Coordinates of C-alpha atoms and ligand atoms in Angstrom, one line a residue:
X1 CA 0.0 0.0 0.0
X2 CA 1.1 3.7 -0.8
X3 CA 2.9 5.3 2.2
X4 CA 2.1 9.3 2.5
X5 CA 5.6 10.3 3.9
X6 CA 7.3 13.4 4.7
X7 CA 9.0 16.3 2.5
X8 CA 12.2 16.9 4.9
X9 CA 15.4 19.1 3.2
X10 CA 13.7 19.3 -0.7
X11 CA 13.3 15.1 -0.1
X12 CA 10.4 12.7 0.5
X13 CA 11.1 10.4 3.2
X14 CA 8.7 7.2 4.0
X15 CA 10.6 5.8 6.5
X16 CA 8.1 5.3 9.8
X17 CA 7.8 3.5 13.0
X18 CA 3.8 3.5 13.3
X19 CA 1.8 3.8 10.4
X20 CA -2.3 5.0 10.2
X21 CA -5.1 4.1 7.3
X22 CA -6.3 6.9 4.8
X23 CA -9.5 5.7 3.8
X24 CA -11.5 6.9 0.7
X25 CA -15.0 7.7 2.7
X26 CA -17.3 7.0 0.0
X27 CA -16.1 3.7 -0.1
X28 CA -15.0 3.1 3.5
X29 CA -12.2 1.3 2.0
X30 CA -8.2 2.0 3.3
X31 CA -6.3 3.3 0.4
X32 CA -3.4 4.2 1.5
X33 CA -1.4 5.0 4.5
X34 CA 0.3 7.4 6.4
X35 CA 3.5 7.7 7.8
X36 CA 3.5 9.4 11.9
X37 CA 6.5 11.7 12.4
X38 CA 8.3 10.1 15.3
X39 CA 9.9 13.1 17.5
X40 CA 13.6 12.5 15.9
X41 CA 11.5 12.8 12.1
X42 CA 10.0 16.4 13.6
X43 CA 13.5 17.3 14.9
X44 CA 15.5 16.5 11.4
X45 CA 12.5 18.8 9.6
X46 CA 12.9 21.7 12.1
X47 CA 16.9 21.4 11.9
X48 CA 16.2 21.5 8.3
X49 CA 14.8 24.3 8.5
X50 CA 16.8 26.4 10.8
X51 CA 19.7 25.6 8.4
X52 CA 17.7 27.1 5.4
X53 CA 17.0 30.3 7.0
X54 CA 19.7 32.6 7.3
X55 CA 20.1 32.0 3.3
X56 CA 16.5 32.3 2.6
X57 CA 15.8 35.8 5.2
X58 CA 18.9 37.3 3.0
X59 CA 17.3 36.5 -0.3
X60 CA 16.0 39.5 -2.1
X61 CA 12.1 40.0 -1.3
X62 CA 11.7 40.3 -5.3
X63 CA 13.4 37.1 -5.8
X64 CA 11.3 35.2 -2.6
X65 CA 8.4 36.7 -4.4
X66 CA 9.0 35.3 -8.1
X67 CA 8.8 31.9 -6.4
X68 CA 5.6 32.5 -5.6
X69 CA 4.5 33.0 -8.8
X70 CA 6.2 30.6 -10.4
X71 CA 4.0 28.2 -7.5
X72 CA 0.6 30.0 -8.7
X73 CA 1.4 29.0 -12.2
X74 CA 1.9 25.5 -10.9
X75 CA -1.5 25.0 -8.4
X76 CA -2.9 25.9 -11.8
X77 CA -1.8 23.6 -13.7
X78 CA -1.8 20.5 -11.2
X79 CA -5.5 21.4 -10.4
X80 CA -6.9 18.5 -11.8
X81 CA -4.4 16.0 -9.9
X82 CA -5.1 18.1 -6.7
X83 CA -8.3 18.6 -6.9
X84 CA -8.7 14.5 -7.6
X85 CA -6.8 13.8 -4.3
X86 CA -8.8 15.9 -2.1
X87 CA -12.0 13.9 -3.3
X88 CA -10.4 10.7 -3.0
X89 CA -9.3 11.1 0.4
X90 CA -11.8 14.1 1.6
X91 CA -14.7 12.7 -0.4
X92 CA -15.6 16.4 -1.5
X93 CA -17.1 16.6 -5.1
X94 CA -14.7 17.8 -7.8
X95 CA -16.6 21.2 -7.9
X96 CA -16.2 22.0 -4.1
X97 CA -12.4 20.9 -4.4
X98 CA -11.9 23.1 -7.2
X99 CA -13.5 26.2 -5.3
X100 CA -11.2 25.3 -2.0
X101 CA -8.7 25.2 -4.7
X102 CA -9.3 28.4 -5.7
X103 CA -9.3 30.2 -2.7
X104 CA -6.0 28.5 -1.6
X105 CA -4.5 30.2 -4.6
X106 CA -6.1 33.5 -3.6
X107 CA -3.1 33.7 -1.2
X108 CA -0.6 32.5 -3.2
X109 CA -1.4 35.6 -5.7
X110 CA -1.7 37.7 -2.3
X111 CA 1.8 36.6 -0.9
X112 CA 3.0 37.3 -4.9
X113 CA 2.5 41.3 -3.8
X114 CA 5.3 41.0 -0.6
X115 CA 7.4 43.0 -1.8
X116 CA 4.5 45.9 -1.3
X117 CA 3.5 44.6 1.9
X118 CA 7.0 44.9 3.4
X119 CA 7.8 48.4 2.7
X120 CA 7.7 49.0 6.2
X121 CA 6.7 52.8 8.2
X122 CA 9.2 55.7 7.6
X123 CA 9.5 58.9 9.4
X124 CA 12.6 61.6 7.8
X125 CA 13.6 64.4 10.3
X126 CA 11.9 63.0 13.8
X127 CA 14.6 65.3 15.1
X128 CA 17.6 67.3 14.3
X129 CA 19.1 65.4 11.8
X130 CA 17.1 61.8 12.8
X131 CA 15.4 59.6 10.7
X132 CA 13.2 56.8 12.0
X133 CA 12.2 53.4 10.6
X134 CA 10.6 50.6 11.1
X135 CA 11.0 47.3 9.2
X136 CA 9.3 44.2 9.5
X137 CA 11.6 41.1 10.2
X138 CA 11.1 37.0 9.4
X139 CA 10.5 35.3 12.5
X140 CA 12.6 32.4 11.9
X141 CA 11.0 28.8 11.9
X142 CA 7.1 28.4 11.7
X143 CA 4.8 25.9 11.9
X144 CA 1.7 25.3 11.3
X145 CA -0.9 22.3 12.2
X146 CA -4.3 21.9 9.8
X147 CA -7.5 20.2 9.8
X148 CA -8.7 17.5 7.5
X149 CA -11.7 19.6 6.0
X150 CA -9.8 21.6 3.7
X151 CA -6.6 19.7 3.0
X152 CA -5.3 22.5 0.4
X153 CA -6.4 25.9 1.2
X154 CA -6.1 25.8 5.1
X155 CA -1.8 25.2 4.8
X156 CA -1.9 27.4 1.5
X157 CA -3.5 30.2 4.2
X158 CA 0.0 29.7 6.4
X159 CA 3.1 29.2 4.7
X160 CA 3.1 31.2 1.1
X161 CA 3.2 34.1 3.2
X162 CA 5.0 33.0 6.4
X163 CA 7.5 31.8 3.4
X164 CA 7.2 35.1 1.5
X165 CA 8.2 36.9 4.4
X166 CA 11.5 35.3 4.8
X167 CA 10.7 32.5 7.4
X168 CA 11.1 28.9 6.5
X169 CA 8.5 26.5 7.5
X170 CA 7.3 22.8 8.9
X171 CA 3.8 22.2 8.6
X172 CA 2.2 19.4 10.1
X173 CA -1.0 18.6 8.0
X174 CA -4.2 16.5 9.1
X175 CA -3.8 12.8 8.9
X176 CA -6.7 11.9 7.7
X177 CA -6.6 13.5 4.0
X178 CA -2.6 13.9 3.4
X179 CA -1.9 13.5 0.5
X180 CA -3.2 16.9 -1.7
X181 CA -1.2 18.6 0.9
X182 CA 2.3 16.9 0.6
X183 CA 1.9 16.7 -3.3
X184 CA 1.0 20.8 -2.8
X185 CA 4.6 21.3 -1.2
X186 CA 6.2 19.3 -3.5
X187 CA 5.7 22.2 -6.5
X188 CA 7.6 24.5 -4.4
X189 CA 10.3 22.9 -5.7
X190 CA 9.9 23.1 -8.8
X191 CA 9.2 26.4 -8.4
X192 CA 12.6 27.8 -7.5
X193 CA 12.1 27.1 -3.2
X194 CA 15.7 25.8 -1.8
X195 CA 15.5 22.8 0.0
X196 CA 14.4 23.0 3.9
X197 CA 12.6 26.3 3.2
X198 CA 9.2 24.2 3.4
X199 CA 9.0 20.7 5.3
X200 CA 6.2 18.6 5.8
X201 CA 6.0 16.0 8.7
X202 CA 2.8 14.3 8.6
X203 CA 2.0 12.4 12.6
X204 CA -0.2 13.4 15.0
X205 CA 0.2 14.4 18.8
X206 CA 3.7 13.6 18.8
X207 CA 4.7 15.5 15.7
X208 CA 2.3 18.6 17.3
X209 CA 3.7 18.0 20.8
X210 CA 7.5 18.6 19.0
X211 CA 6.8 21.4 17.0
X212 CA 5.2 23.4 20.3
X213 CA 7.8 22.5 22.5
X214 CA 10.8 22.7 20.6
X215 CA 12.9 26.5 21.2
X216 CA 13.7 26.6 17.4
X217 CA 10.0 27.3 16.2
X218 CA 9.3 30.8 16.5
X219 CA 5.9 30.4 15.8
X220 CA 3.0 28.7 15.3
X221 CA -0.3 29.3 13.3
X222 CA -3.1 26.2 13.8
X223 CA -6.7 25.8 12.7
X224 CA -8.9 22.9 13.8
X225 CA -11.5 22.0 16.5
X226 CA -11.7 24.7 19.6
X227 CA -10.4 22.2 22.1
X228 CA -6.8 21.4 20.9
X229 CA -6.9 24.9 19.5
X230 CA -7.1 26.0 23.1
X231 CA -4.6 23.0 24.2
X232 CA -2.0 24.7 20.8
X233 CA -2.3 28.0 22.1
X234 CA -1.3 27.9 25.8
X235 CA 1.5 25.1 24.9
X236 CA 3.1 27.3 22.2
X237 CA 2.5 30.0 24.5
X238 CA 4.0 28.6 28.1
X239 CA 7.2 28.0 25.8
X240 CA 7.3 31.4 24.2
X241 CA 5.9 31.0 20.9
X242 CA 4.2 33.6 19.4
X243 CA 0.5 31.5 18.2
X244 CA -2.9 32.1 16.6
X245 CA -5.1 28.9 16.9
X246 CA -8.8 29.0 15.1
X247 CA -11.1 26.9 16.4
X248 CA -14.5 25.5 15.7
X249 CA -18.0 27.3 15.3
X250 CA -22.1 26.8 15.5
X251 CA -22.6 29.7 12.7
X252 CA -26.2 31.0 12.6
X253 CA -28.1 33.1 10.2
X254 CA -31.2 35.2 11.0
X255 CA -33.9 35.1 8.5
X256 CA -35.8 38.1 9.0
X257 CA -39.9 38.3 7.9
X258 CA -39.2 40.4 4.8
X259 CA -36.8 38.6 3.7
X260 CA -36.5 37.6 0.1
X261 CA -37.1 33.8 1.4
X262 CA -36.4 32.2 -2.3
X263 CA -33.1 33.4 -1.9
X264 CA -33.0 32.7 1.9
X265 CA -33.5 29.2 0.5
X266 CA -31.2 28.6 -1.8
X267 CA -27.7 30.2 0.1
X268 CA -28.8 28.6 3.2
X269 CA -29.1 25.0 1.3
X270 CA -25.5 25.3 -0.1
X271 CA -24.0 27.1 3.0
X272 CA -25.4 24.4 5.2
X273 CA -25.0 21.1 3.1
X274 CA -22.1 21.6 0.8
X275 CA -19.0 19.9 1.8
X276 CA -21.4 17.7 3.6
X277 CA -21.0 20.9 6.4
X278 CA -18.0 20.4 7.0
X279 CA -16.6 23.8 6.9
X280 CA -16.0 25.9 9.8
X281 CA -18.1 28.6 7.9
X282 CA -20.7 26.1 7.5
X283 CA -24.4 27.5 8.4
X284 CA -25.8 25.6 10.5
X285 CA -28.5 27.3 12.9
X286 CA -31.0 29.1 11.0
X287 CA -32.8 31.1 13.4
X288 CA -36.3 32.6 12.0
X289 CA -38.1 35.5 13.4
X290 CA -41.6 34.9 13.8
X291 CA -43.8 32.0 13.6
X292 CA -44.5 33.0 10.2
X293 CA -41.7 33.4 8.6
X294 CA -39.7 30.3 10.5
X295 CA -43.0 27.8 9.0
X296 CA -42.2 29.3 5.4
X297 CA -39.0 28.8 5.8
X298 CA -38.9 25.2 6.6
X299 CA -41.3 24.7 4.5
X300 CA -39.5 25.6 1.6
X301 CA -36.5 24.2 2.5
X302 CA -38.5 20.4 3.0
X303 CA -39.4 21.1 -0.6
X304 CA -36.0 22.7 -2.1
X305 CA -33.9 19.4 -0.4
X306 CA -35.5 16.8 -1.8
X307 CA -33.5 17.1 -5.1
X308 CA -30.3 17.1 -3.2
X309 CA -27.7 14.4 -4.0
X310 CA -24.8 13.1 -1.8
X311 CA -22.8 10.8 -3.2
X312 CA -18.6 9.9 -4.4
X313 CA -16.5 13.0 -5.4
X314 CA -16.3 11.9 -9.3
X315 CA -19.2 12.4 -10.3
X316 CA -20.2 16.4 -10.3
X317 CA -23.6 16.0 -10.3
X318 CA -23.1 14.9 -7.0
X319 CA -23.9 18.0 -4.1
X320 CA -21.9 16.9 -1.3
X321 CA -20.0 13.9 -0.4
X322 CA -19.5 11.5 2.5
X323 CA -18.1 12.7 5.4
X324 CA -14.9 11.8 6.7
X325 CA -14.6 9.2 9.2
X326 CA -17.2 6.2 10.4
X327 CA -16.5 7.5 13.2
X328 CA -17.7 11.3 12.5
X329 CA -20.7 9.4 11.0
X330 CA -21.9 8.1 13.7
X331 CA -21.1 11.5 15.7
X332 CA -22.9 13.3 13.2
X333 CA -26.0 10.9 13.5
X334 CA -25.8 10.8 17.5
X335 CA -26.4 14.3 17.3
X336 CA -29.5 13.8 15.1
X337 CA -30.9 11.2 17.9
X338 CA -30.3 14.0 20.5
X339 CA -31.9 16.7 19.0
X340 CA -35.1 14.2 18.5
X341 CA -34.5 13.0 22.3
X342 CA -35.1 16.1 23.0
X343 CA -38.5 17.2 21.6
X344 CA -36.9 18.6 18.3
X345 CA -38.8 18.0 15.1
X346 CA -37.1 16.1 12.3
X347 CA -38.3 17.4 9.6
X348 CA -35.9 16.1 6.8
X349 CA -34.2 12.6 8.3
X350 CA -30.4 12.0 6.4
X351 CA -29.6 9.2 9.0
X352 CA -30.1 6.5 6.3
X353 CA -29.0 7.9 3.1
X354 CA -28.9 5.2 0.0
X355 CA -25.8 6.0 -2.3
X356 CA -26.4 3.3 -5.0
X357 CA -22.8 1.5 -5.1
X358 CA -21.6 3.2 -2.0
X359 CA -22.5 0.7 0.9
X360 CA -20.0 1.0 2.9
X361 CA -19.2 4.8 2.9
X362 CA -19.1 7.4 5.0
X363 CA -22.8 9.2 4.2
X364 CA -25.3 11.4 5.8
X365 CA -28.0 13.0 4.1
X366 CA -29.2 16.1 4.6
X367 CA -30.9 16.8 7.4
X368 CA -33.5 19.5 8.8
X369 CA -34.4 20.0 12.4
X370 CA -36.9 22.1 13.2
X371 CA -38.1 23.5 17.0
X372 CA -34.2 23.2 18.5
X373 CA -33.8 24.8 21.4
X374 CA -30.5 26.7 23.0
X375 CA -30.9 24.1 26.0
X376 CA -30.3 21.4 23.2
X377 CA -26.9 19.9 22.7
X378 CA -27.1 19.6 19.0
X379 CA -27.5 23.2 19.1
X380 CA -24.6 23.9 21.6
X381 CA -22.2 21.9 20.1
X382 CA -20.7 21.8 17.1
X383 CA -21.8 18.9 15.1
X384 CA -19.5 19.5 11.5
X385 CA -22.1 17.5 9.4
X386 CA -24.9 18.2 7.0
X387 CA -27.1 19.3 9.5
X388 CA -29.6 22.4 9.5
X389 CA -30.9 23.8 12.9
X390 CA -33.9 25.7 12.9
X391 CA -35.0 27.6 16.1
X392 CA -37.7 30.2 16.5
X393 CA -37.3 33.6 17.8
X394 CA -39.8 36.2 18.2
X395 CA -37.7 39.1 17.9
X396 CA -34.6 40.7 16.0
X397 CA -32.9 40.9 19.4
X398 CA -33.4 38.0 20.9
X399 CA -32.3 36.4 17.9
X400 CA -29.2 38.2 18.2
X401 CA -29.2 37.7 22.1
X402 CA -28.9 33.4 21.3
X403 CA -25.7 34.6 18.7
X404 CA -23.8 36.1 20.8
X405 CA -24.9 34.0 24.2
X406 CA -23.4 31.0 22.0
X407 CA -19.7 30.1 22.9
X408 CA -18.6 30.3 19.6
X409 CA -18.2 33.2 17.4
X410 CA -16.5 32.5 14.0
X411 CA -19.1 33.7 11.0
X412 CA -22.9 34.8 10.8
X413 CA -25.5 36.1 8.3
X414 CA -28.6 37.8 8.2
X415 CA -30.9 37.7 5.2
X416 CA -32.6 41.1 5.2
X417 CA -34.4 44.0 2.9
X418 CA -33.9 46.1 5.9
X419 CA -31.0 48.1 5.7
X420 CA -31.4 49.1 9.2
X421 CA -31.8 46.2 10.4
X422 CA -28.6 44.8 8.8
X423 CA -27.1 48.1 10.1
X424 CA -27.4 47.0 13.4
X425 CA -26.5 43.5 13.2
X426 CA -23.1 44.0 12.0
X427 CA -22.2 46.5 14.4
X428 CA -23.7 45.2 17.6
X429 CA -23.1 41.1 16.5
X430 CA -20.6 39.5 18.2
X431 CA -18.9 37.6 15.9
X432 CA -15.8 38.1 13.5
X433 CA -17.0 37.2 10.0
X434 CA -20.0 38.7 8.9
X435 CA -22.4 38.5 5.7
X436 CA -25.5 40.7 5.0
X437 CA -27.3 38.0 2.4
X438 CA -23.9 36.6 2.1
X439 CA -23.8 33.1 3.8
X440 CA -20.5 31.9 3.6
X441 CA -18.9 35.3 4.2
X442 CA -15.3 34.0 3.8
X443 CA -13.2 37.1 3.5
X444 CA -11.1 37.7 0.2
X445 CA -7.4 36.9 0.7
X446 CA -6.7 40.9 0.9
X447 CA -8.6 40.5 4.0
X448 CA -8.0 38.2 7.0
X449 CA -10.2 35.8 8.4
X450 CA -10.9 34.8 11.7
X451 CA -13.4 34.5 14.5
X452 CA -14.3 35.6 17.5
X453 CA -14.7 34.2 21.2
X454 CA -13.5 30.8 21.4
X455 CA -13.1 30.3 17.4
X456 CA -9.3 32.0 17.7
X457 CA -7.5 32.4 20.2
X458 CA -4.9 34.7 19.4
X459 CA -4.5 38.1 18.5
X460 CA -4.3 38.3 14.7
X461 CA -6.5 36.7 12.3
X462 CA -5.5 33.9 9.2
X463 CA -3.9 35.5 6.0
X464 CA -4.4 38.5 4.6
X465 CA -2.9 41.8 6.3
X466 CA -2.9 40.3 9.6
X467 CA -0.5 37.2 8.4
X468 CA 2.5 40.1 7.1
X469 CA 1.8 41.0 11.0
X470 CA 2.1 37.5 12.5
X471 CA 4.8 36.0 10.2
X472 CA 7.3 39.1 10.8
X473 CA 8.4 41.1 13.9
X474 CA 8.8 44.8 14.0
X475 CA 12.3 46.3 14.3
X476 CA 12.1 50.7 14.7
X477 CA 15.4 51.7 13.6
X478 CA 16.2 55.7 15.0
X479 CA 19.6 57.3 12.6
X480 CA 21.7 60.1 13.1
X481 CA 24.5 60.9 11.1
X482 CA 25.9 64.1 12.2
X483 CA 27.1 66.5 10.1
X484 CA 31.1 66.7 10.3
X485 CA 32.8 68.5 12.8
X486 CA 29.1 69.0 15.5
X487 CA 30.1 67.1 18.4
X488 CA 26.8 66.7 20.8
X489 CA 26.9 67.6 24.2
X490 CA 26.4 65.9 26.8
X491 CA 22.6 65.3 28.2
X492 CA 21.4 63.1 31.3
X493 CA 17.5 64.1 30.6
X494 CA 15.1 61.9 28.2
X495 CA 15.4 62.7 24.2
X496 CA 12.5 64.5 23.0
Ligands
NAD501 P1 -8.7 18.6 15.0 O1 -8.7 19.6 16.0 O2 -9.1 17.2 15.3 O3 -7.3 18.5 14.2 C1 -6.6 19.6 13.8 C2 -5.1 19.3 13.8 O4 -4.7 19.1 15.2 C3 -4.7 18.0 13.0 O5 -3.5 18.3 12.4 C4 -4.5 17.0 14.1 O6 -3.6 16.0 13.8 C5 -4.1 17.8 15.3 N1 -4.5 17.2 16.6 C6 -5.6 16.5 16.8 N2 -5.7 16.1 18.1 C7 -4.6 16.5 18.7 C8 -4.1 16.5 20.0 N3 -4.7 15.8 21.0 N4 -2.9 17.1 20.3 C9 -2.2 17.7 19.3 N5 -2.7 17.8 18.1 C10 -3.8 17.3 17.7 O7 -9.7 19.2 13.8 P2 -10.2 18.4 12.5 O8 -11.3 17.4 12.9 O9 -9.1 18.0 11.7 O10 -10.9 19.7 11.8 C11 -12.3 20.1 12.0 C12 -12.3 21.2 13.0 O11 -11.5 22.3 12.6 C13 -13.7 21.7 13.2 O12 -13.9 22.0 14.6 C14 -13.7 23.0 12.4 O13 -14.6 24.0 12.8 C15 -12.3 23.5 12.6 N6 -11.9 24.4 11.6 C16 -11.8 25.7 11.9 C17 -11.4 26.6 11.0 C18 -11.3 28.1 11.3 O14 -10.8 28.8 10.5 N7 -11.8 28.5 12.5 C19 -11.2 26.2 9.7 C20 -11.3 24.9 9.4 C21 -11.6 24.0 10.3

């Protein structure tokens, strides 16, 4: 069987003492497996490098930059391969892939512009004579640790800019979907990276346990579930490692009465369901204000799922796949039993999906739940499966009220024809990403994305302007070059 193995020094290395299944989820069947980074494996990739950075921080930013267009150029022409590996070992559909695809790449084109982004702050004649600076310095060596549910554009969020910026990098990538990731690295090569710039160690909580603990790494930047995001965060930071971890989410969207419900309809269908909701932007609470409006709503929504499809990645007719794990399966469907344990109303049942040819995989159908409560622990908890949550509200505020009562705080919508109304959500909502009719509100690459509450912890946000921030320190530099022949006096009070 295939071993997914490590890229350490510009080489990929299979050698491994303990070994895990990748499965393809929408057969259930192991296809390959992968390698777990012993602590020596983690220690040879961060050695590796440490040795590539003082080259690599010294290389000209226009020269660090051309690599990264020389990588765009590459994702682009490999999409097909890459795309194919995230369905085969995700179980998205090739049309989902190809969009996570996509907005991997947005950063890649972002981290292309670092030559702007570094110009740093400058200041002429502060004082007699003085000029001040400040520049913005490469940390060293980062890692970064990534989920399974986007394989390609979660890393491709880290290192093209932590890379950009002058650091080198190890990332340690989900073990469940590997291989997209390591064949991702790989093209840096081939587009002009020196070897040990970027490593891969694939493992699990001994490669992660390394990387936090290990004085070397100057950084770390991890997204996955809120629980070992909070575990990342105050390891990396107990050993002095700068570190932004984003967690998980319960994201709701209010459907107000005058909403255009049609439309309502269809972006909550795709924003709950596609990627079989697994997505950390995934809608999953629709919260309707007003009897009326929340029994035209689920109406609708009985009528618009009946279509839907779930089935294998390779065929793109397909609108969501398996999800990952048997295990997550049954997860997913003990939430289900929960919500109807607990007086919900399941209105649309996925629990037994037929997928003609697909016995044995990994499948929930879509699912609608009507009349959840906040006391419910399908609604408290994040359930990461293709699950919609519908509770009532009677008001604008206290449907607000339940959003930011809920622990998480990572995205939100409200579908609206009141201006107002959507005024006042996004300034008094409190949650980091936001969409006015917008479901998935995933910002652009020029911005940065992260949550709020206990969906980051951390100070700066994924990508974007806040990753130039995270991936570099700042250095204020303060010159005088006196003119010949002025000799300063002497002074024992503070310069000002
Ligand atoms: P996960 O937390 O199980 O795993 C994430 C990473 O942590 C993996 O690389 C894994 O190997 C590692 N890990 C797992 N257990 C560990 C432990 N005990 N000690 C050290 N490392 C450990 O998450 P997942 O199931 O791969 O991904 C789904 C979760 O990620 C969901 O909660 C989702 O909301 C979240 N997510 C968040 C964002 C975001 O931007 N906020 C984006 C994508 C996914």
């Amino acid at each position: 069987m295939t071993i997914v193995g490590h890229l350490i020094n510009g080489e990929i290395r299979t050698d491994a003492e303990r070994l895990q299944d990748v499965f393809n989820p929408a057969t259930g069947l192991a296809t390959k497996q992968v390698a777990l980074a012993t602590k020596a494996t983690v220690e040879e990739a961060i050695e590796a490098a440490q040795a590539a950075f003082p080259a690599w921080r010294n290389t000209p930013v226009g020269k660090r930059a051309a690599v990264m267009f020389r990588f765009k150029a590459l994702l682009e022409q490999h999409s097909d391969t890459i795309c194919k590996m995230i369905g085969e070992e995700h179980g998205k559909i090739g049309h989902d892939a190809a969009g996570e695809l996509q907005r991997g790449l947005e950063n890649v084109e972002y981290a292309c512009g670092v030559a702007e982004l570094l110009k740093g702050e400058h200041s002429r004649n502060v004082g007699p004579g003085i000029d001040s600076w400040s520049e913005f310095q490469p940390l060293g060596v980062v890692a970064g640790i990534t989920p399974f549910n986007f394989p390609a554009m979660v890393p491709l969020w880290m290192y093209p800019m932590a890379i950009a910026c002058g650091n080198t990098f190890v990332l340690k990538p989900s073990e469940r979907d590997p291989s997209s990731t390591l064949f991702i690295a790989q093209l840096l090569k081939e587009a002009g990276l020196p070897d040990g710039v970027m490593n891969v160690v694939n493992g699990d909580k001994v490669a992660v346990d390394t990387l936090l603990t290990d004085e070397r790494v100057k950084a770390v930047s991890f997204v996955g579930s809120t629980p070992i995001a909070e575990y990342i965060y105050s390891t990396a930071n107990a050993n002095g490692k700068r570190c932004q971890a984003l967690g998980g989410a319960k994201n709701h969207a209010i459907v107000m009465p005058d909403a255009d419900m049609d439309n309502a309809v269809n972006q909550l269908l795709g924003a709950a369901f596609g990627s079989s909701g697994e997505r950390c932007m995934a809608l999953s609470v629709a919260v309707a204000v007003g009897d009326e409006a929340a029994d035209a709503l689920v109406s609708k929504l009985k009528e618009a799922m009946k279509p839907l499809k779930v089935g294998a990645y390779s065929d793109s007719s397909n609108d969501f796949g398996p999800v990952i794990t048997r295990q997550h399966q049954e997860k997913v469907v003990g939430y289900i039993n929960s919500a109807e344990a607990d007086g919900a109303t399941i209105v649309v049942d996925g629990r037994n999906p037929q997928v003609a040819g697909y016995e044995d995989g990994f499948f929930v159908g879509a699912t609608l739940i009507d009349n959840v409560t906040t006391a419910m622990n399908s609604y408290q908890e994040e359930i990461f499966g293709p699950v919609l949550q519908v509770v009532r509200a009677s008001s604008m505020e206290e449907a607000m009220q339940m959003i930011n009562d809920h622990e998480y705080g990572n995205g939100t919508c409200i579908f609206t024809r009141d201006g107002e109304a959507a005024r006042y959500f996004s300034d008094h909502i409190e949650v980091g990403m936001v969409g006015i009719n917008v479901p998935l509100p995933v910002p652009v690459s020029y911005h940065s994305f992260g949550g709020w509450k206990r969906s980051l912890f951390g100070d700066l946000h994924a990508y974007g302007p806040d990753a130039v921030r995270f991936y570099t320190k700042r250095k204020t530099i303060t010159q005088r070059w006196p003119s010949s022949g002025v000799r300063e006096g002497v002074s024992f009070s503070f310069p000002s």
